[in-house]
Structures are given as structure tokens and as C-alpha cells.
Coordinates of C-alpha atoms in Angstrom, one line a residue:
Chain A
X1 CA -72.7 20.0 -66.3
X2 CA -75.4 21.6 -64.5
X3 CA -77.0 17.9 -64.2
X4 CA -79.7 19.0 -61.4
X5 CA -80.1 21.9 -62.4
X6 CA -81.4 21.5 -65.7
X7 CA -85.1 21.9 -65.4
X8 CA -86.8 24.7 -63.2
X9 CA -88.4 22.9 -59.9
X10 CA -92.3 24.3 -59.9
X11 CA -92.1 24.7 -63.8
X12 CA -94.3 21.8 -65.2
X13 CA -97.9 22.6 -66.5
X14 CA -100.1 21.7 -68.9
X15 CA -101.1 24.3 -72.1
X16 CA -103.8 25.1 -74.1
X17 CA -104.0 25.4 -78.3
X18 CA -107.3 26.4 -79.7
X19 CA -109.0 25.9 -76.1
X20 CA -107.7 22.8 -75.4
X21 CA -105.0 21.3 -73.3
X22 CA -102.3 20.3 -75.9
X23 CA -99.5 19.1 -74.1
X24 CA -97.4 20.0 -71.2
X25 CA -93.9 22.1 -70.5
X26 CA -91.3 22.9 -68.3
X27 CA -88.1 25.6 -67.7
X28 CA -84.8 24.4 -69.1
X29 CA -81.3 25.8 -68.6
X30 CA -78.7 24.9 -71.3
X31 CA -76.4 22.8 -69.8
X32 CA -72.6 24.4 -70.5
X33 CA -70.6 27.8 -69.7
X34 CA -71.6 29.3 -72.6
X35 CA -74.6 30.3 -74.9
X36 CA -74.8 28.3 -78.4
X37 CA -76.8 29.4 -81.8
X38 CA -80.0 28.1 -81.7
X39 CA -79.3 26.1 -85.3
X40 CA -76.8 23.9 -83.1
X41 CA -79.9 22.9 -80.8
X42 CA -80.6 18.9 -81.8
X43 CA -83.9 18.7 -79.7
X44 CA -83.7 16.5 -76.4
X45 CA -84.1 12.6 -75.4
X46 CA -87.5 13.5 -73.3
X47 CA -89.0 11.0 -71.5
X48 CA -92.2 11.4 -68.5
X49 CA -93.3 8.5 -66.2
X50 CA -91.2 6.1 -68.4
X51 CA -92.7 7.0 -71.9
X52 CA -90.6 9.1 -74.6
X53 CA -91.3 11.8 -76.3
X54 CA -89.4 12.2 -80.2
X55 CA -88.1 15.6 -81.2
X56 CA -90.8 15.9 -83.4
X57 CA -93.2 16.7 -80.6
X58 CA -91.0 19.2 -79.1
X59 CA -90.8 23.1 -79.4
X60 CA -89.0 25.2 -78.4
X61 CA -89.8 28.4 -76.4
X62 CA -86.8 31.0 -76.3
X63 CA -86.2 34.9 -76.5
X64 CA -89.7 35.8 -76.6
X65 CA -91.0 34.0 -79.7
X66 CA -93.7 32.1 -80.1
X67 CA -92.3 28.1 -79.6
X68 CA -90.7 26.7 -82.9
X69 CA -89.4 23.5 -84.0
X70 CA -85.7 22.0 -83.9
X71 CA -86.0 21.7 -87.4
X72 CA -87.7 25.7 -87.4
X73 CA -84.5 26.3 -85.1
X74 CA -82.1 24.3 -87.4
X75 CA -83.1 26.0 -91.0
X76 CA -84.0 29.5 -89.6
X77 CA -82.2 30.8 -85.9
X78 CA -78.5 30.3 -87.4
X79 CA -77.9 33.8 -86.0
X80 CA -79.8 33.5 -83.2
X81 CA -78.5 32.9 -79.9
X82 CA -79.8 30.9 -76.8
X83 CA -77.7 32.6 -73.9
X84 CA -76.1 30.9 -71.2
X85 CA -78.2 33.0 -68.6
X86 CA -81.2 32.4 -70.7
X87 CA -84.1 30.0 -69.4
X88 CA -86.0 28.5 -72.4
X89 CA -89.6 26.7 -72.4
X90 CA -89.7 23.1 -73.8
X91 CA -93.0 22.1 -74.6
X92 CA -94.1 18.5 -75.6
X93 CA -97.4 18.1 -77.5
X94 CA -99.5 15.6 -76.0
X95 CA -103.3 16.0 -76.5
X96 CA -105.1 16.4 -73.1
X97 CA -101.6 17.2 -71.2
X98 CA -100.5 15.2 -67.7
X99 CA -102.3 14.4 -65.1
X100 CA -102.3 16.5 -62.1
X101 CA -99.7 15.1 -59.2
X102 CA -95.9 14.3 -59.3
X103 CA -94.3 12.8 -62.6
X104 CA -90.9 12.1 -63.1
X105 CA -88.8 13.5 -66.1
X106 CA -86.4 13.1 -67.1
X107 CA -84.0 14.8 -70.1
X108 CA -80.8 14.9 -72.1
X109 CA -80.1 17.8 -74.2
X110 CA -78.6 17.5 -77.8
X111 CA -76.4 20.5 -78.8
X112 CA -74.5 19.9 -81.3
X113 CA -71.4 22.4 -80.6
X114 CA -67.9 21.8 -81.0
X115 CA -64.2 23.3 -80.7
X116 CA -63.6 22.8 -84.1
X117 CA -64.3 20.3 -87.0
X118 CA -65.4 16.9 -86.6
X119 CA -64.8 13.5 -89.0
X120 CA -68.6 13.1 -88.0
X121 CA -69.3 16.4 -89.0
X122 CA -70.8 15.6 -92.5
X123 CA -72.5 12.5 -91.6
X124 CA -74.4 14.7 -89.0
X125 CA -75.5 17.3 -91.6
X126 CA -77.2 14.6 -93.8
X127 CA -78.4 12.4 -91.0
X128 CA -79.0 13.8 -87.3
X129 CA -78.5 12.0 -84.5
X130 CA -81.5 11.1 -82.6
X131 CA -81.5 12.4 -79.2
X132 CA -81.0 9.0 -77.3
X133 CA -79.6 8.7 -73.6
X134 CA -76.3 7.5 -75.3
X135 CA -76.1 9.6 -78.5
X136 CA -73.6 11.0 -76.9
X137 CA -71.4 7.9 -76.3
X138 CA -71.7 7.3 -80.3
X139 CA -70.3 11.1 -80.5
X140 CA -73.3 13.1 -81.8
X141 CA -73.3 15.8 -79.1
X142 CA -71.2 18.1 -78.0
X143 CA -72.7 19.2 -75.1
X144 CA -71.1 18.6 -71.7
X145 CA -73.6 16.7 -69.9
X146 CA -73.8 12.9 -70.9
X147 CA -76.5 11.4 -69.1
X148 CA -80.2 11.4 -68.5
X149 CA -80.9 13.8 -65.9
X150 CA -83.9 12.9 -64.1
X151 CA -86.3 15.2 -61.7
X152 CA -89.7 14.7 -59.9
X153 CA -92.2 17.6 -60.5
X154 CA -95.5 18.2 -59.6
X155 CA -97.7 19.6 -62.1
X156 CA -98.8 23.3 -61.0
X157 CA -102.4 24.7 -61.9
Chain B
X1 CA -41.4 44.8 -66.3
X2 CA -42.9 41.5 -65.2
X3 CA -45.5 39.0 -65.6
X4 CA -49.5 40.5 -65.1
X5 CA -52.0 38.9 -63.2
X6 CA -55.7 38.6 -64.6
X7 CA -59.0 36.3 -64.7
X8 CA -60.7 34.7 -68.0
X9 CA -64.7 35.3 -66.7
X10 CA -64.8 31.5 -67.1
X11 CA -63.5 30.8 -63.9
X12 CA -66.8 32.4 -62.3
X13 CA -69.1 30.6 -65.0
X14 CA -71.3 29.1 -62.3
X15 CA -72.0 32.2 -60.3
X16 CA -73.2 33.7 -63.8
X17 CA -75.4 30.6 -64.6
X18 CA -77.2 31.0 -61.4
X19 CA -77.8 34.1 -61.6
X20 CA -75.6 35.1 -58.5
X21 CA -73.3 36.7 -60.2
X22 CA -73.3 39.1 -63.1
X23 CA -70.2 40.0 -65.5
X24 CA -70.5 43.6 -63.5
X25 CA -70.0 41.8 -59.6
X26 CA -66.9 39.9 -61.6
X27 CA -65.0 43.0 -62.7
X28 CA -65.6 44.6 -59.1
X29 CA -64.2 40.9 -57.6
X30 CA -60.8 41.1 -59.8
X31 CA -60.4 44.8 -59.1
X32 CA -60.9 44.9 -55.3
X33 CA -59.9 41.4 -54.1
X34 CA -57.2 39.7 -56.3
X35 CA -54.5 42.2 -54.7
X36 CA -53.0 43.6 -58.3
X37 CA -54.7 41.4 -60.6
X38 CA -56.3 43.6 -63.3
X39 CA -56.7 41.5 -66.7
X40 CA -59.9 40.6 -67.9
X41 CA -60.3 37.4 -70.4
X42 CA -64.3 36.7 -71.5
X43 CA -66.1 34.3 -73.1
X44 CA -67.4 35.6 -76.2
X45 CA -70.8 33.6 -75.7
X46 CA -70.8 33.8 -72.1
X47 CA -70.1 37.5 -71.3
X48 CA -71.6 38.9 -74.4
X49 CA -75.4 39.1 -74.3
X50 CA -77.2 38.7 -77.6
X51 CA -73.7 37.5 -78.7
X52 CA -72.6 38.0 -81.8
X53 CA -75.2 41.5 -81.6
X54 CA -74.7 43.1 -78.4
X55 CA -76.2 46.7 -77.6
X56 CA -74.2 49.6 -77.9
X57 CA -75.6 49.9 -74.4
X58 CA -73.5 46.8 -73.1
X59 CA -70.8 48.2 -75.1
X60 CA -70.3 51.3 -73.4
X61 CA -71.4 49.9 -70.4
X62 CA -68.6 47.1 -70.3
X63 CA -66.1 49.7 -71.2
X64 CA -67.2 51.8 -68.3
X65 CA -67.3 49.3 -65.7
X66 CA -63.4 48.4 -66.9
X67 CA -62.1 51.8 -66.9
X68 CA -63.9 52.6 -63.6
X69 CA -62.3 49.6 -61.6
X70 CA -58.9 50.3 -63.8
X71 CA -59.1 46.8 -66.0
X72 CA -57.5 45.9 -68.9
X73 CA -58.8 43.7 -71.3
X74 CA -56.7 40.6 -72.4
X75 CA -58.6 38.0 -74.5
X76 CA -61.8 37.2 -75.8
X77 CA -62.3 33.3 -76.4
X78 CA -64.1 32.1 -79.6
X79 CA -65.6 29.4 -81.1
X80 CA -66.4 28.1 -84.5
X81 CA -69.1 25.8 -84.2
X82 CA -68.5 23.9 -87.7
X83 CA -72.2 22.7 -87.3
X84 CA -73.8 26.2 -87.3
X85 CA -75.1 25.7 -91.0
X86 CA -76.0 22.0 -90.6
X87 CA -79.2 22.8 -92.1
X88 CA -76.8 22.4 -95.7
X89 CA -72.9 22.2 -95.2
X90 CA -70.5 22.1 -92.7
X91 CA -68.8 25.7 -92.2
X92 CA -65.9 25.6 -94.9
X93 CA -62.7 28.1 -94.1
X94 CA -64.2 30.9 -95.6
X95 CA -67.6 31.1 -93.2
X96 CA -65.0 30.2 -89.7
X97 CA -63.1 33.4 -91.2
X98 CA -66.1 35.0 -91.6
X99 CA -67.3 34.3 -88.1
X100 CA -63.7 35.0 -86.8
X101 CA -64.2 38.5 -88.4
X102 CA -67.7 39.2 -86.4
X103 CA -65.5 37.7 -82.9
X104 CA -62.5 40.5 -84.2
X105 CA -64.9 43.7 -84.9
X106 CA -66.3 42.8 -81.1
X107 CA -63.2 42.5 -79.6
X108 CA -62.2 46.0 -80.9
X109 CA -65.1 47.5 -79.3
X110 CA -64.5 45.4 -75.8
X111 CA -60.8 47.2 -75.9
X112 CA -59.3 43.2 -76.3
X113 CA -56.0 42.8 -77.5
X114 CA -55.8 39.0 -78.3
X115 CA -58.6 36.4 -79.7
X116 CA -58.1 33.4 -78.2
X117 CA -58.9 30.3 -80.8
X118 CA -58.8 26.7 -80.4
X119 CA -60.6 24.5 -83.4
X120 CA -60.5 27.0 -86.1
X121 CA -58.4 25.5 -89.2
X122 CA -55.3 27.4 -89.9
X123 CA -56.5 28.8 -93.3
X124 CA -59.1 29.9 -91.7
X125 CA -57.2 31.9 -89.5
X126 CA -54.7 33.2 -92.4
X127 CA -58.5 34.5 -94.2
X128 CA -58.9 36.8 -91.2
X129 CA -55.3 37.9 -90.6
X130 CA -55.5 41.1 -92.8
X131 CA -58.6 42.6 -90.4
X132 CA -56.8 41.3 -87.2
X133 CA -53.9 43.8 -88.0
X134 CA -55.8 46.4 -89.0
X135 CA -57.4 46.2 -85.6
X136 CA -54.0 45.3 -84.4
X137 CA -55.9 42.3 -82.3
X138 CA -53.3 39.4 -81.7
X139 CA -55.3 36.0 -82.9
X140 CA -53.6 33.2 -80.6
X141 CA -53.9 29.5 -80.9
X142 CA -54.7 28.1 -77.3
X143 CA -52.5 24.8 -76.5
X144 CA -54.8 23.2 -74.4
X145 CA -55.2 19.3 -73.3
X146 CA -53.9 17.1 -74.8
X147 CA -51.8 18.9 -77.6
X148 CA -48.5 18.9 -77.3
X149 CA -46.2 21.8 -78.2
X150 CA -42.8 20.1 -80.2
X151 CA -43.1 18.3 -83.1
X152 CA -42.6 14.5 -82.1
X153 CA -40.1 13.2 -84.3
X154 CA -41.0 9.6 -84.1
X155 CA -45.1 10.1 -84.5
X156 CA -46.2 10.9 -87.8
X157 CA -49.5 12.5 -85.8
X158 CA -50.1 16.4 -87.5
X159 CA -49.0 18.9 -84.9
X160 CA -50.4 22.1 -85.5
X161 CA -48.5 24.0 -83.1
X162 CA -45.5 23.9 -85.1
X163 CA -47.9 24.2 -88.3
X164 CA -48.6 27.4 -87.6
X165 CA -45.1 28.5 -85.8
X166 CA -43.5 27.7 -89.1
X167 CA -46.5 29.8 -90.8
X168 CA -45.8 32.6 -88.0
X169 CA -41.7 32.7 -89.1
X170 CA -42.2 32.0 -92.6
X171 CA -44.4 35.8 -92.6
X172 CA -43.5 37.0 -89.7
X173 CA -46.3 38.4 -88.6
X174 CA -46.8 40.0 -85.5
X175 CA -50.6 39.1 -85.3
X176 CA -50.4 35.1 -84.8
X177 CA -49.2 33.1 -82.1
X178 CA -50.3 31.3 -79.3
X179 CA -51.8 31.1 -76.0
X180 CA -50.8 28.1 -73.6
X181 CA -52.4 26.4 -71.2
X182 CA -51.0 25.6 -67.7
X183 CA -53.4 21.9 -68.1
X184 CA -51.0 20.8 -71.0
X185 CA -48.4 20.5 -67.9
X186 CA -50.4 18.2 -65.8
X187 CA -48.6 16.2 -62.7
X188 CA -51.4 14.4 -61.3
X189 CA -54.9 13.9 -62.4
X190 CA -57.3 16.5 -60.7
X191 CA -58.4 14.9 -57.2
X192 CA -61.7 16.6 -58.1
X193 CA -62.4 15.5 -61.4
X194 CA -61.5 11.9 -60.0
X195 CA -63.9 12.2 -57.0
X196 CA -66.8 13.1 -59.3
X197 CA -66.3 9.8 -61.9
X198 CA -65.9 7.6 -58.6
X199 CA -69.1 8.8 -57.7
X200 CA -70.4 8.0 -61.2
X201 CA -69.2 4.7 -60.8
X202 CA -71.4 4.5 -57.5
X203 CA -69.1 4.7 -54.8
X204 CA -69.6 6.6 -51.6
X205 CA -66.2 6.9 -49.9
X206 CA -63.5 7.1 -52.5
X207 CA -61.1 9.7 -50.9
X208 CA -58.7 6.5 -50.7
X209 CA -59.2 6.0 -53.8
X210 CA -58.0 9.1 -55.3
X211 CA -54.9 9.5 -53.4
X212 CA -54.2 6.0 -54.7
X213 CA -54.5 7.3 -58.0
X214 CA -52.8 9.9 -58.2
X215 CA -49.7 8.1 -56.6
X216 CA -49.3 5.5 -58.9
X217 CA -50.1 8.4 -61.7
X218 CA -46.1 9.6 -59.9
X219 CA -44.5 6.4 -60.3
X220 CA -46.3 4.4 -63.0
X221 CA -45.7 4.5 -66.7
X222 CA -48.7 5.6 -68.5
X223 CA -49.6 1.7 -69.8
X224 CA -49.0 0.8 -66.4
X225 CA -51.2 2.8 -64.6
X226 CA -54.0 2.3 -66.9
X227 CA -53.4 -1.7 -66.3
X228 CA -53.5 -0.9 -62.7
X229 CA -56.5 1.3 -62.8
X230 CA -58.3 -1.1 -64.9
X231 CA -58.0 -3.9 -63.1
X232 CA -58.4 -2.1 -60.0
X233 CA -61.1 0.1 -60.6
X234 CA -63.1 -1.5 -63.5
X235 CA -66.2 0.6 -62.8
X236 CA -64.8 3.8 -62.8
X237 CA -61.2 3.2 -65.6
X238 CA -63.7 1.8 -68.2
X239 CA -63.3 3.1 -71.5
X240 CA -65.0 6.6 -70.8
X241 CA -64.3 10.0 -69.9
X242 CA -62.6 8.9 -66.7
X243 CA -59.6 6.8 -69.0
X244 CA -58.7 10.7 -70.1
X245 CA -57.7 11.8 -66.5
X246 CA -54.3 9.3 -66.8
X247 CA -52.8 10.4 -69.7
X248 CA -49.6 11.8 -69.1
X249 CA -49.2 15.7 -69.4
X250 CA -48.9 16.7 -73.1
X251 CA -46.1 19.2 -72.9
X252 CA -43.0 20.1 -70.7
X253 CA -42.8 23.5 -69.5
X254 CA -39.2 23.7 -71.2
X255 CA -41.2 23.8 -74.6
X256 CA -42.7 27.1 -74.1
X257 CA -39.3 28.5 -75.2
X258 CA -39.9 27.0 -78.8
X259 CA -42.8 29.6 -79.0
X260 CA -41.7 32.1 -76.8
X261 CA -42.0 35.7 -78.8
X262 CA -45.2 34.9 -80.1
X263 CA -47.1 34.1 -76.7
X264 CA -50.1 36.7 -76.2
X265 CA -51.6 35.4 -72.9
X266 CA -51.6 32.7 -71.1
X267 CA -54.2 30.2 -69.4
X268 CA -53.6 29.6 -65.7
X269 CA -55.5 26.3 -65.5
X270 CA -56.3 25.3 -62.0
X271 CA -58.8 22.6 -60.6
X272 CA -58.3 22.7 -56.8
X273 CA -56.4 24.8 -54.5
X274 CA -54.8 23.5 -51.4
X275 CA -53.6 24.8 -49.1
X276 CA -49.7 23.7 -48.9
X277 CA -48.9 21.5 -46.1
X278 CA -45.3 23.2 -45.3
X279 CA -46.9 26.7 -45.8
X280 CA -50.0 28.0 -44.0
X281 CA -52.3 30.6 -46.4
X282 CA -50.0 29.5 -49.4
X283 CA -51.6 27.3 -52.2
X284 CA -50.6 25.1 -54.8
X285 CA -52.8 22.5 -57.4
X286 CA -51.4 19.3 -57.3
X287 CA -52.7 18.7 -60.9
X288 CA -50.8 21.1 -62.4
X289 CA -46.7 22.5 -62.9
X290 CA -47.7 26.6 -62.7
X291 CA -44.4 26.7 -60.9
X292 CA -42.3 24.9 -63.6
X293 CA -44.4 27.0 -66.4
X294 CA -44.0 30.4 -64.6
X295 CA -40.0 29.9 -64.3
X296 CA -39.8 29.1 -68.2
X297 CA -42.3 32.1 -68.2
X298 CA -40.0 34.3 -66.6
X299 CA -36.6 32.9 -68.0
X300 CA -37.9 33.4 -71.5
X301 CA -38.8 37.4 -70.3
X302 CA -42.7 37.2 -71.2
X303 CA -44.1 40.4 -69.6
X304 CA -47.8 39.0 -70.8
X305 CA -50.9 38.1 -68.5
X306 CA -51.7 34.9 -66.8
X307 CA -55.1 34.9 -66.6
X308 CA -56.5 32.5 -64.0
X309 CA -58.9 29.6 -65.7
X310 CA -60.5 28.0 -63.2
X311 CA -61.9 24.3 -64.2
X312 CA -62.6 22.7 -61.0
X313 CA -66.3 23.7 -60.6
X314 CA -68.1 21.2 -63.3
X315 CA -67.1 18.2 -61.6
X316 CA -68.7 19.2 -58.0
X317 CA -72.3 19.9 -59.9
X318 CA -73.4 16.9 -59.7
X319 CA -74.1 16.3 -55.4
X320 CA -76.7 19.6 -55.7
X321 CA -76.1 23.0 -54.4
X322 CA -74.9 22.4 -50.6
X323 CA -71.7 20.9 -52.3
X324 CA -70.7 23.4 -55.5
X325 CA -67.2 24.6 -55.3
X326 CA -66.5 28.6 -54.6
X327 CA -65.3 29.7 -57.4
X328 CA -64.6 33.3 -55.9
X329 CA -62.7 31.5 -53.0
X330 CA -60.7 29.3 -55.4
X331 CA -59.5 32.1 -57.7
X332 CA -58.3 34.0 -55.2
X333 CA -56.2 31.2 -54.0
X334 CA -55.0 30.9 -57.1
X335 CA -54.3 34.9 -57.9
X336 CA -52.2 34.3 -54.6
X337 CA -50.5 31.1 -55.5
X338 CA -49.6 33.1 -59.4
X339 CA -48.4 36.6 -57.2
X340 CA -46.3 34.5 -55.4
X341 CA -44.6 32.3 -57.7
X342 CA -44.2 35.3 -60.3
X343 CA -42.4 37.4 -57.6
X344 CA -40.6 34.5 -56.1
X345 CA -37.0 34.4 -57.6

């Protein structure tokens, strides 16, 4: 759902920790009709100009906090919701950021809500699925969107 | 007495994602432009900001904006999310009780009448029976796509349907049931949902293709037509989403009658309106039997609301914005395709 319309056009920029440019971000819409409890959020498959970026370099700006981690999110926002109307920051660390001009990104999202119980269920509490572009063919996700969207943004001062 | 007209807000889910729409314009659309509609069905985690902790502010506000426009509230849909604790368990009967409770006290306050549910576990449901009538909140399983509604006698697959009808006589409780949905009686697979995996599977003009489809879908048995579409369409009929949109519909309309007193709304699924070719300004969704589901409907003397679900709009998202559906325009196609078949004799 929502494919193009995942990540906010004229949102991409670099930010700074300490100083110093520590990676860049960009606007993301969650892609279904409704909101989901943050602890459901998996991280994304994120990948810029052709190179990936793991879930462990990802946070997670939402509702006015500070960014956090998926595993932050996972242990400590099970009451917290991300609501459907909501656009959240996703911020990949990368020291020194992206270069200034266009660069082409391109994301899956990994929320992993259901209608009800699941026989993987289990094996996803003890072992994760990795945000992949088809961790949602193996049946890891719930979300309703299923492929890689992609999008070419130009980095803004 | 007779059947009542209403929307579930999910049918305008993509004017609220944009930000074009908010639940507010909604309410004032079904009050002013669905001539007699007045039911109003949310999404608990669409409507509901800050869901499961609203503001009193919303609260009264959404109670407000209802009684101003003359509303009634139908059903608020919830969800269990099993995975909501993954950081140590999976969410055992007790916690989807729990969470079923928190969806029950908010109903209350949003003047609901009926909880829709679709993956909670039965015991779960029993758990929060005792608040549901104290509230006097009807908790109602949906029967959505692809569950069927009899028992089969020759599958040994679990029906819960008839699970919890026999839980329902057995107590007789006047808080459980069930809330149908028109997509369990499907007659064709949806011309939009088929257009959007053709496009998937890289073709440009597939209008053709479609029609082909859902004619053979008429006069085909089910291993047939997925043969046929197979072999005909390998790209598009191979093993993913696109397989679901043959399978046969999952219920007769006839079968309502097994569950009939214990129906608390109903889902009017719809994908696409057309206009009908015999009848100018009348409508009709070739993907679905609303006319064979309002007669049983009407035979069996439910005085209930349909509330108009429209599903069409996910399938056009992926072209970019000159080409999303109108979900206002579609709904009221439907609301005039329901008035007329509920007051047809």
C-alpha cells in the first residue's frame, strides 16, 4: 500500500551528533490503513545508491522523542503507538552523511502486525526476521506492502 | 423496520492518510451526501488518535460531531497483534482479553454498540464476555475472506464460525455473534485488484485480460481456471498474492440464515462500482452477490446496519496520485446501489 508514497519527496539531509555529520534521514509514512504499536516496528530493508543499511544503523524518530532503536522500540514502546496520520524520521548512521546531489533509495518496511495468531509467531519472538526485500515472501511481515519501494531524492542543505 | 445504511471510516482510509480528509469531513460526508445513511463503523487504530489513550478532548469531540450531524455509532474494528510483546512471549488469551477490554472501555465512550473481531481466539473472547455485557457492547466475529460459514462435513479443516455458534447456543448469550462480510460471497475476482497484479507482472494493456479472467472465473471450476490462468498468464497466476483472487467465494448467501439472530452488523464489501449497463445512475460490483446477501438479509428480518467497506482503493496506489480511486465517489455509488436493493422487493 502506499508504495510511492512512502517517503516524503524534499525530506533527505544529512545530521549532525556531537558537531559532526553522522548520517543522513528522511520522512516515512507507515504503509497500511491503520496505526500499529511501535513494539510491532521490525526496522526496514534500507538501501542508498545500491549499498544497504542493517537495522542496527537505524533509528527511529516518532511522536516527539529523541530517535530510538528497533530494539529501544521493541523492549520499551509496547504501548506506544505510531498513528496512521503520523510521519516518522528514519535516520541511518553513516559517519560524514551523503553527498550532496540526487541518490536513490529505496525501502521496505517490516511491521510485524497481524489479524490474529501466527504458526510463525514463536519462531519470530526468538529470532527476528531480517528486514530483506523478500522477508515478506518467507512470511515475516505483516505489513501490506511487499516490495522494495524505490525514490530519487536530492539531498537538501 | 428495515435494514440501516452506514459507512466503516475504512472505506475513506486514503483521504485520511493524505491528509485530505479528517474523521470530522467523513462524518459530515455520511450525514449530508449518502441520502439516509447514518451509521458510523471506525477503525480503532485509524480513527482513534493516540489509540489505545485518546484525549477526553477527542472523546467529547467525536461524540459532538455525531450527535450534531445525527450519527449512530455501529462498530469499532479491533485487532490483537499477537506480536505486541515479542520482546518475550507471544500474547497468550489472557493479554488479547486484556487488550479486548482496553478496545470495550473505548467503545463505551465512542457510544459503539458492537466490537468487531477477526483473529482473536475464542477464549480469549469468552475472558472479556463478562465486561462486554456490562457495557452491553455486542463482540462480533467478522466472516471475512476466505472463511466459510457451515461446517463442511467432508473437510476435517476447524471452522470457527460454528465453534463459536455452538458456544453462542450452548450460553446463550446475547453479547456474541457475528458480523459477515459481503467479500465471503464473491462472483468474480475484483477487475481492480486484477489490473493492479497485471501491472505487477509488467504489462501495459491488460484490460483484455481481465475480462478474460473473470469469464472463465463464471464458467470454470476452480482447478480449471487456475490451470488456465497458469498456463496462460504465467507472470502474473504464479504462486503469489494474485493465485488468491481465483478462489471460489467462501460462503453462499443462503448460509447467513444458520447465524441469523446473532448478526450485529454487517460489512458491505465493495471493490468497484459500475455503473449497470441496463440502468443508467444505478450501480452494481461485479465481484461481489450484495443482492443475493441483502434478500437472505431481509428474508431472515435483520433490521441491523450494512455498513459500506470499501476495498478498492489499495490496488490503484501504485500508478501515483493522477490515478488513485475516489473513495467519496465510490461509496456513494455504493450507499445508492445498498438503498436500492434494501427497498427493492
Amino acid at each position: 500500500m502506499y508504495d510511492s508514497f512512502l517517503v516524503r519527496k524534499g525530506s533527505l539531509r544529512n545530521f549532525k551528533e556531537d558537531g559532526k555529520v553522522a548520517g543522513f534521514c528522511f520522512g516515512v509514512r507507515i504503509a497500511n490503513y491503520r496505526g500499529v504499536f511501535l513494539s510491532l516496528h521490525n526496522g526496514y530493508y534500507v538501501e542508498v545508491d545500491g549499498e544497504s543499511y542493517p537495522v542496527a544503523l537505524q533509528r527511529f524518530g516518532v511522536n516527539g522523542k529523541p530517535p530510538r532503536s528497533f530494539e529501544e522500540l521493541k523492549n520499551n514502546a509496547v504501548y506506544e503507538h505510531w498513528d496512521m496520520q503520523d510521519e516518522a524520521t528514519l535516520y541511518i548512521m553513516k559517519e560524514g552523511g551523503l553527498t550532496p546531489g540526487v541518490h536513490r533509495v529505496g525501502i521496505l518496511e517490516s511491521i510485524l502486525c497481524s489479524y490474529g495468531r501466527m504458526p510463525r509467531d514463536e519462531e519470530i519472538v526468538k529470532n527476528p526476521p531480517v528486514p530483506t526485500p523478500n522477508v515478506h515472501g518467507q512470511g515475516g511481515g505483516g505489513s501490506k506492502t511487499t516490495d522494495v519501494s524505490y525514490f530519487d531524492l536530492e539531498l537538501q542543505e | 423496520m428495515a435494514i440501516k445504511r452506514g459507512v466503516s471510516l475504512y472505506s475513506y482510509q486514503q483521504e485520511e492518510w493524505f491528509g485530505r480528509w479528517t474523521w470530522r469531513d467523513q462524518l459530515r460526508e455520511v450525514a449530508l451526501n449518502l441520502d439516509g445513511a447514518d451509521g458510523i463503523e471506525i477503525i480503532s487504530e485509524a480513527t482513534i488518535p493516540q489509540y489505545p489513550y485518546p484525549s477526553e478532548a477527542f472523546i467529547d469531540e467525536f461524540n459532538t460531531e455525531m450527535a450534531r450531524w445525527g450519527l449512530q455509532a455501529t462498530t469499532l474494528d479491533a485487532f490483537p497483534d499477537p506480536l505486541q510483546f515479542r520482546r518475550d512471549h507471544v500474547m497468550n488469551d489472557a493479554e488479547m482479553a486484556e487488550r479486548l477490554k482496553i478496545d470495550l472501555r473505548l467503545a463505551k465512550k465512542l457510544g459503539m454498540k458492537n466490537i468487531r473481531v477477526l483473529g482473536n481466539t475464542i477464549d480469549s473472547v469468552k475472558l472479556a464476555l463478562p465486561l462486554a455485557e456490562e457495557l452491553d457492547i455486542t463482540i462480533s466475529q467478522e466472516i471475512h475472506f476466505p472463511s466459510p460459514i457451515k461446517r463442511d462435513p467432508n473437510s476435517q479443516r476447524y471452522n470457527k464460525i460454528m465453534d463459536i455458534l455452538e458456544y453462542i447456543e450452548k450460553t446463550g448469550t446475547k453479547h456474541y455473534g457475528f458480523q459477515p462480510d459481503f467479500g465471503v460471497f464473491r462472483t468474480a475476482p475484483s477487475d481492480v485488484y486484477l489490473g493492479y497484479y497485471f501491472r505487477m507482472a509488467g504489462y501495459e494493456e491488460y484490460a483484455e485480460h481481465v475480462k478474460a479472467v473473470m469469464e472463465a472465473f463464471k464458467c470454470m471450476s476452480y482447478e480449471d481456471l487456475v490451470e488456465w490462468a497458469k498456463k496462460t498468464y504465467p507472470k502474473v497466476f504464479n504462486g503469489g498474492w494474485a493465485d488468491g483472487e481465483l478462489r471460489p467465494a467462501s460462503a453462499a448467501p443462503e448460509e447467513l440464515k444458520l447465524i441469523a439472530p446473532y448478526i450485529y452488523c454487517v460489512h458491505g464489501k465493495f471493490f468497484h462500482m459500475m455503473e449497470m449497463p441496463d440502468r443508467p445512475g444505478e450501480y452494481e460490483d461485479l465481484a461481489v452477490d450484495s443482492e443475493g446477501a441483502i434478500r437472505v438479509l431481509k428474508e431472515i428480518g435483520y433490521e441491523g446496519y450494512i455498513d459500506s467497506e470499501y476495498e478498492g482503493q489499495r490496488s490503484q496506489q501504485d500508478r501515483g496520485e493522477a490515478y488513485l480511486a475516489s473513495e467519496i465517489e465510490e461509496v456513494r455509488r455504493h450507499q445508492k446501489m445498498l438503498k436500492r436493493l434494501i427497498e427493492e422487493a
